Amino acid sequence: MTTVATVSEGTDNPYALSHLDSLESEAVHIFREVAGEFERPVILFSGGKDSILMLHLALKAFAPAPVPFALLHVDTGHNFPEVLAYRDRTVAEHGLRLHVASVQEYIDAGKLRERPDGTRNPLQTVPLTEAIQEHRFDAVFGGGRRDEEKARAKERVFSLRDEFSQWDPRRQRPELWQLYNGRHAPGEHVRVFPISNWTELDVWQYIEREGIELPAIYFAHEREVFNRSGMWLTAGDWGGPKEGERVETRQVRYRTVGDMSCTGAVDSDATTLDAVITEIAASRLTERGATRADDKMSEAAMEDRKREGYF
Amino acid sequence: MTTVTQHAEQLSTTTLLRFATAGSVDDGKSTLVGRLLHDSKSVLTDQLEAVEHASRNRGQEAPDLALLTDGLRAEREQGITIDVAYRYFATPRRRFILADTPGHVQYTRNMVTGASTAELAVVLVDARNGVVEQTRRHAAVAALLRVPHVVLAVNKMDLVDYAEPVFAAIAEEFTAYAASLGVPEITAIPISALAGDNVVEPSAHMDWYGGPTVLEHLETVPVSHDLTACHARFPVQYVIRPQTAEHPDYRGYAGQIAAGAFRVGEAVTVLPSGRTSTIAGIDALGESVDIAWAPQSVTIRLADDIDVSRGDLIAPADDAPAVTQDVEATVCHVADQPLAVGQRVLLKHTTRTVKAIVKDIPSRLTLDDLSQHPAPGRLVANDIGRVVVRTAEPLALDAYADSRRTGSFLLIDPADGTTLTAGMAGEAFAATAPGEETAADDAEWDF
């Protein structure tokens, strides 16, 4: 019989948990709190590594019973095909229920307008909000991490949203000890961030430790890309390359996976998890700074979008 | 150090330390935090570029490290920190989660929030001003919240010519005060956050100081206690019953061990019902184990088919807490709407939420000098006071001094769900506090 928790070397205390075990235990605690206190929780699942990690933690939290939550994917219509295939495989494998809110459908119906810059990430807010209202989800798990961005550094684990999904930094409740307050009025809901305290490196180390399978685009591969505003974007029907943008084939990988229109690839020859971790540990750029156009819009970009109901 | 060895060290398994900072805008707290992040190489190129860019726009010559940590627009406009922000950094030896809290008086609740999960608190003072009212307030919050380790960072030593007597006098005064409140461990460190002395790198200006830098101390302070000395506590969060063909009879109680350790075969009591059983098995997230301890999330299976549900507490049969409906506690009021005698509230304790009524508010405490104001009638935002609460159902409550997780609770407004008050059951301070004389209740210190 073995003990699960890996004991750190160099500590004289046999009961010291490793940082990954501490973070895992905290996240599992959060999933179970929501299962115990909410009627209709849902996990936002994009097929990106943070949502894959969340699902893995949820599976562990309730084993040997199935996960008592549905999944919700806000599909921008510009998703990487590899990621959608991964999503559908995962849903089938674990017998999960998947809801899809489609940005494309909103555009086709004239309810949303394409932005001049072609990026669809900011357009996700309305379909997300309406899906939450329509299905009456009262707790919505997101993979947001506080280390991603300055406005997120102040986000609570349980983040109260009004019926318009708006986030008001001054209305957030103090969170003390491990006592999460999920009470809300009808029509309001709570966004829950079980991996708030994880860093990018923690996520990758844990994925490696647990042997979690990821979509192939997280590893180095040959891809046709073009340069826009200093980022390597994937050529495709979504709106690129434009005139004057030259397509070239490069060996790249993705550090984050969002929308094709705003997620940039980085030059890389890391084809294994271990190589990816080495690259990240040595990297001098934050994950979003390197690869996300949507966060570069302004110094207060994330804060503004969170107020409007973004993740 | 080459990247490769650095990488190897970064990937080794480390422990996690949660700590909090307290200090005012003028003590240089944002600069200290920025310096910790910057000198431990946790600030990445794009973050630093953004800071340099913003500093230049404001006409500042050097990059203002404080900008690394001031996140929200209101703060950037006012140049103050208005909430608890969490920062993350790592060294080869340890991973850190920092609860960065503002220090001025109307934000007592934020420091209480940050300190509630902290194993260590850094209290910052300006070497030119020494121990001031605010410093005493920060020491009192750390003592109230039972933060195991306190660091006194005497900042701006460069402005007092790095003089040892200045540091020694401040360290002595603070240590005496914090010790009188029962703070178990105090470490004083002379620093200059602006110049970088003794934050990450040892100071060349203070060879009279032989102790660790702030970061060295953070890396080496013990993060876990001797669990054998703790009362074992397991609040049940959720009952796992798959009822599948594969697991027709599985019934497990899922939760996070709040304190101590549990072993297979141990006799346990389930509270508040008082039923007893023995632990048949412990599933630690996918693996069966013989023993598990705080803060592991596990699933416990019992030998007998007894009624156990969310909100119950599993404890050793020979070391179970008393069950009570009368709670006396020290509280920090954290909401904008007040708390009054006679108010009906919800009390959330571990995984259990019950109806309750505020029976009495015997006193309000001024943290600056620990004077007590009897019968204030109500508490407003940032007040610290004593309350007496009667609950509609029994609680298996420990003294906060014995267990931070099973001795703490929230009072919640049933109407809109607002978190009103953070409570710590039992006596306020570990030691008899000085200055327990009663002051007139007109000494308004808030705002």
JSON list of N, CA and C in Angstrom, two decimals, chain B residues 335-365:
[
{"chain": "B", "resi": 335, "resn": "ALA", "atom": "N", "xyz": [-18.66, 43.72, 6.06]},
{"chain": "B", "resi": 335, "resn": "ALA", "atom": "CA", "xyz": [-19.64, 44.23, 5.09]},
{"chain": "B", "resi": 335, "resn": "ALA", "atom": "C", "xyz": [-19.88, 45.72, 5.30]},
{"chain": "B", "resi": 336, "resn": "ASP", "atom": "N", "xyz": [-20.44, 46.35, 4.27]},
{"chain": "B", "resi": 336, "resn": "ASP", "atom": "CA", "xyz": [-20.77, 47.77, 4.38]},
{"chain": "B", "resi": 336, "resn": "ASP", "atom": "C", "xyz": [-22.02, 47.99, 5.24]},
{"chain": "B", "resi": 337, "resn": "GLN", "atom": "N", "xyz": [-22.95, 47.00, 5.22]},
{"chain": "B", "resi": 337, "resn": "GLN", "atom": "CA", "xyz": [-24.11, 47.15, 6.11]},
{"chain": "B", "resi": 337, "resn": "GLN", "atom": "C", "xyz": [-23.74, 46.62, 7.50]},
{"chain": "B", "resi": 338, "resn": "PRO", "atom": "N", "xyz": [-24.26, 47.25, 8.57]},
{"chain": "B", "resi": 338, "resn": "PRO", "atom": "CA", "xyz": [-23.82, 46.88, 9.92]},
{"chain": "B", "resi": 338, "resn": "PRO", "atom": "C", "xyz": [-24.39, 45.56, 10.42]},
{"chain": "B", "resi": 339, "resn": "LEU", "atom": "N", "xyz": [-23.86, 45.10, 11.56]},
{"chain": "B", "resi": 339, "resn": "LEU", "atom": "CA", "xyz": [-24.38, 43.93, 12.27]},
{"chain": "B", "resi": 339, "resn": "LEU", "atom": "C", "xyz": [-24.91, 44.43, 13.61]},
{"chain": "B", "resi": 340, "resn": "ALA", "atom": "N", "xyz": [-26.18, 44.10, 13.92]},
{"chain": "B", "resi": 340, "resn": "ALA", "atom": "CA", "xyz": [-26.79, 44.64, 15.13]},
{"chain": "B", "resi": 340, "resn": "ALA", "atom": "C", "xyz": [-27.26, 43.53, 16.05]},
{"chain": "B", "resi": 341, "resn": "VAL", "atom": "N", "xyz": [-27.39, 43.84, 17.31]},
{"chain": "B", "resi": 341, "resn": "VAL", "atom": "CA", "xyz": [-27.95, 42.88, 18.27]},
{"chain": "B", "resi": 341, "resn": "VAL", "atom": "C", "xyz": [-29.38, 42.56, 17.85]},
{"chain": "B", "resi": 342, "resn": "GLY", "atom": "N", "xyz": [-29.76, 41.29, 17.90]},
{"chain": "B", "resi": 342, "resn": "GLY", "atom": "CA", "xyz": [-31.10, 40.86, 17.52]},
{"chain": "B", "resi": 342, "resn": "GLY", "atom": "C", "xyz": [-31.21, 40.47, 16.05]},
{"chain": "B", "resi": 343, "resn": "GLN", "atom": "N", "xyz": [-30.16, 40.71, 15.28]},
{"chain": "B", "resi": 343, "resn": "GLN", "atom": "CA", "xyz": [-30.23, 40.42, 13.84]},
{"chain": "B", "resi": 343, "resn": "GLN", "atom": "C", "xyz": [-30.26, 38.91, 13.58]},
{"chain": "B", "resi": 344, "resn": "ARG", "atom": "N", "xyz": [-31.11, 38.52, 12.60]},
{"chain": "B", "resi": 344, "resn": "ARG", "atom": "CA", "xyz": [-31.15, 37.12, 12.19]},
{"chain": "B", "resi": 344, "resn": "ARG", "atom": "C", "xyz": [-30.20, 36.92, 11.02]},
{"chain": "B", "resi": 345, "resn": "VAL", "atom": "N", "xyz": [-29.35, 35.91, 11.14]},
{"chain": "B", "resi": 345, "resn": "VAL", "atom": "CA", "xyz": [-28.30, 35.69, 10.14]},
{"chain": "B", "resi": 345, "resn": "VAL", "atom": "C", "xyz": [-28.22, 34.20, 9.82]},
{"chain": "B", "resi": 346, "resn": "LEU", "atom": "N", "xyz": [-27.38, 33.88, 8.86]},
{"chain": "B", "resi": 346, "resn": "LEU", "atom": "CA", "xyz": [-26.98, 32.49, 8.64]},
{"chain": "B", "resi": 346, "resn": "LEU", "atom": "C", "xyz": [-25.55, 32.37, 9.13]},
{"chain": "B", "resi": 347, "resn": "LEU", "atom": "N", "xyz": [-25.24, 31.23, 9.75]},
{"chain": "B", "resi": 347, "resn": "LEU", "atom": "CA", "xyz": [-23.87, 31.00, 10.20]},
{"chain": "B", "resi": 347, "resn": "LEU", "atom": "C", "xyz": [-23.30, 29.84, 9.40]},
{"chain": "B", "resi": 348, "resn": "LYS", "atom": "N", "xyz": [-22.20, 30.09, 8.70]},
{"chain": "B", "resi": 348, "resn": "LYS", "atom": "CA", "xyz": [-21.57, 29.03, 7.91]},
{"chain": "B", "resi": 348, "resn": "LYS", "atom": "C", "xyz": [-20.30, 28.59, 8.63]},
{"chain": "B", "resi": 349, "resn": "HIS", "atom": "N", "xyz": [-20.30, 27.32, 9.04]},
{"chain": "B", "resi": 349, "resn": "HIS", "atom": "CA", "xyz": [-19.16, 26.74, 9.76]},
{"chain": "B", "resi": 349, "resn": "HIS", "atom": "C", "xyz": [-18.77, 25.46, 9.03]},
{"chain": "B", "resi": 350, "resn": "THR", "atom": "N", "xyz": [-17.54, 25.34, 8.61]},
{"chain": "B", "resi": 350, "resn": "THR", "atom": "CA", "xyz": [-17.08, 24.24, 7.76]},
{"chain": "B", "resi": 350, "resn": "THR", "atom": "C", "xyz": [-18.07, 24.01, 6.62]},
{"chain": "B", "resi": 351, "resn": "THR", "atom": "N", "xyz": [-18.70, 22.84, 6.56]},
{"chain": "B", "resi": 351, "resn": "THR", "atom": "CA", "xyz": [-19.62, 22.57, 5.44]},
{"chain": "B", "resi": 351, "resn": "THR", "atom": "C", "xyz": [-21.07, 22.68, 5.88]},
{"chain": "B", "resi": 352, "resn": "ARG", "atom": "N", "xyz": [-21.28, 23.33, 7.01]},
{"chain": "B", "resi": 352, "resn": "ARG", "atom": "CA", "xyz": [-22.62, 23.39, 7.59]},
{"chain": "B", "resi": 352, "resn": "ARG", "atom": "C", "xyz": [-23.09, 24.84, 7.67]},
{"chain": "B", "resi": 353, "resn": "THR", "atom": "N", "xyz": [-24.29, 25.12, 7.18]},
{"chain": "B", "resi": 353, "resn": "THR", "atom": "CA", "xyz": [-24.85, 26.46, 7.28]},
{"chain": "B", "resi": 353, "resn": "THR", "atom": "C", "xyz": [-26.16, 26.37, 8.06]},
{"chain": "B", "resi": 354, "resn": "VAL", "atom": "N", "xyz": [-26.27, 27.15, 9.15]},
{"chain": "B", "resi": 354, "resn": "VAL", "atom": "CA", "xyz": [-27.46, 27.08, 10.01]},
{"chain": "B", "resi": 354, "resn": "VAL", "atom": "C", "xyz": [-28.00, 28.49, 10.26]},
{"chain": "B", "resi": 355, "resn": "LYS", "atom": "N", "xyz": [-29.26, 28.55, 10.62]},
{"chain": "B", "resi": 355, "resn": "LYS", "atom": "CA", "xyz": [-29.85, 29.84, 11.01]},
{"chain": "B", "resi": 355, "resn": "LYS", "atom": "C", "xyz": [-29.32, 30.23, 12.39]},
{"chain": "B", "resi": 356, "resn": "ALA", "atom": "N", "xyz": [-29.20, 31.54, 12.60]},
{"chain": "B", "resi": 356, "resn": "ALA", "atom": "CA", "xyz": [-28.67, 32.00, 13.88]},
{"chain": "B", "resi": 356, "resn": "ALA", "atom": "C", "xyz": [-29.19, 33.39, 14.18]},
{"chain": "B", "resi": 357, "resn": "ILE", "atom": "N", "xyz": [-29.04, 33.81, 15.43]},
{"chain": "B", "resi": 357, "resn": "ILE", "atom": "CA", "xyz": [-29.47, 35.14, 15.83]},
{"chain": "B", "resi": 357, "resn": "ILE", "atom": "C", "xyz": [-28.35, 35.76, 16.68]},
{"chain": "B", "resi": 358, "resn": "VAL", "atom": "N", "xyz": [-28.08, 37.04, 16.44]},
{"chain": "B", "resi": 358, "resn": "VAL", "atom": "CA", "xyz": [-27.05, 37.73, 17.22]},
{"chain": "B", "resi": 358, "resn": "VAL", "atom": "C", "xyz": [-27.65, 38.11, 18.56]},
{"chain": "B", "resi": 359, "resn": "LYS", "atom": "N", "xyz": [-27.23, 37.44, 19.62]},
{"chain": "B", "resi": 359, "resn": "LYS", "atom": "CA", "xyz": [-27.80, 37.66, 20.95]},
{"chain": "B", "resi": 359, "resn": "LYS", "atom": "C", "xyz": [-27.21, 38.89, 21.62]},
{"chain": "B", "resi": 360, "resn": "ASP", "atom": "N", "xyz": [-25.92, 39.11, 21.40]},
{"chain": "B", "resi": 360, "resn": "ASP", "atom": "CA", "xyz": [-25.28, 40.20, 22.12]},
{"chain": "B", "resi": 360, "resn": "ASP", "atom": "C", "xyz": [-23.99, 40.61, 21.40]},
{"chain": "B", "resi": 361, "resn": "ILE", "atom": "N", "xyz": [-23.65, 41.87, 21.53]},
{"chain": "B", "resi": 361, "resn": "ILE", "atom": "CA", "xyz": [-22.34, 42.34, 21.08]},
{"chain": "B", "resi": 361, "resn": "ILE", "atom": "C", "xyz": [-21.70, 42.99, 22.31]},
{"chain": "B", "resi": 362, "resn": "PRO", "atom": "N", "xyz": [-21.02, 42.20, 23.14]},
{"chain": "B", "resi": 362, "resn": "PRO", "atom": "CA", "xyz": [-20.54, 42.71, 24.42]},
{"chain": "B", "resi": 362, "resn": "PRO", "atom": "C", "xyz": [-19.56, 43.86, 24.31]},
{"chain": "B", "resi": 363, "resn": "SER", "atom": "N", "xyz": [-18.71, 43.83, 23.25]},
{"chain": "B", "resi": 363, "resn": "SER", "atom": "CA", "xyz": [-17.71, 44.90, 23.19]},
{"chain": "B", "resi": 363, "resn": "SER", "atom": "C", "xyz": [-17.17, 45.07, 21.78]},
{"chain": "B", "resi": 364, "resn": "ARG", "atom": "N", "xyz": [-16.64, 46.25, 21.56]},
{"chain": "B", "resi": 364, "resn": "ARG", "atom": "CA", "xyz": [-15.89, 46.52, 20.32]},
{"chain": "B", "resi": 364, "resn": "ARG", "atom": "C", "xyz": [-14.46, 46.79, 20.75]},
{"chain": "B", "resi": 365, "resn": "LEU", "atom": "N", "xyz": [-13.52, 46.37, 19.91]},
{"chain": "B", "resi": 365, "resn": "LEU", "atom": "CA", "xyz": [-12.10, 46.44, 20.26]},
{"chain": "B", "resi": 365, "resn": "LEU", "atom": "C", "xyz": [-11.42, 47.45, 19.35]}
]
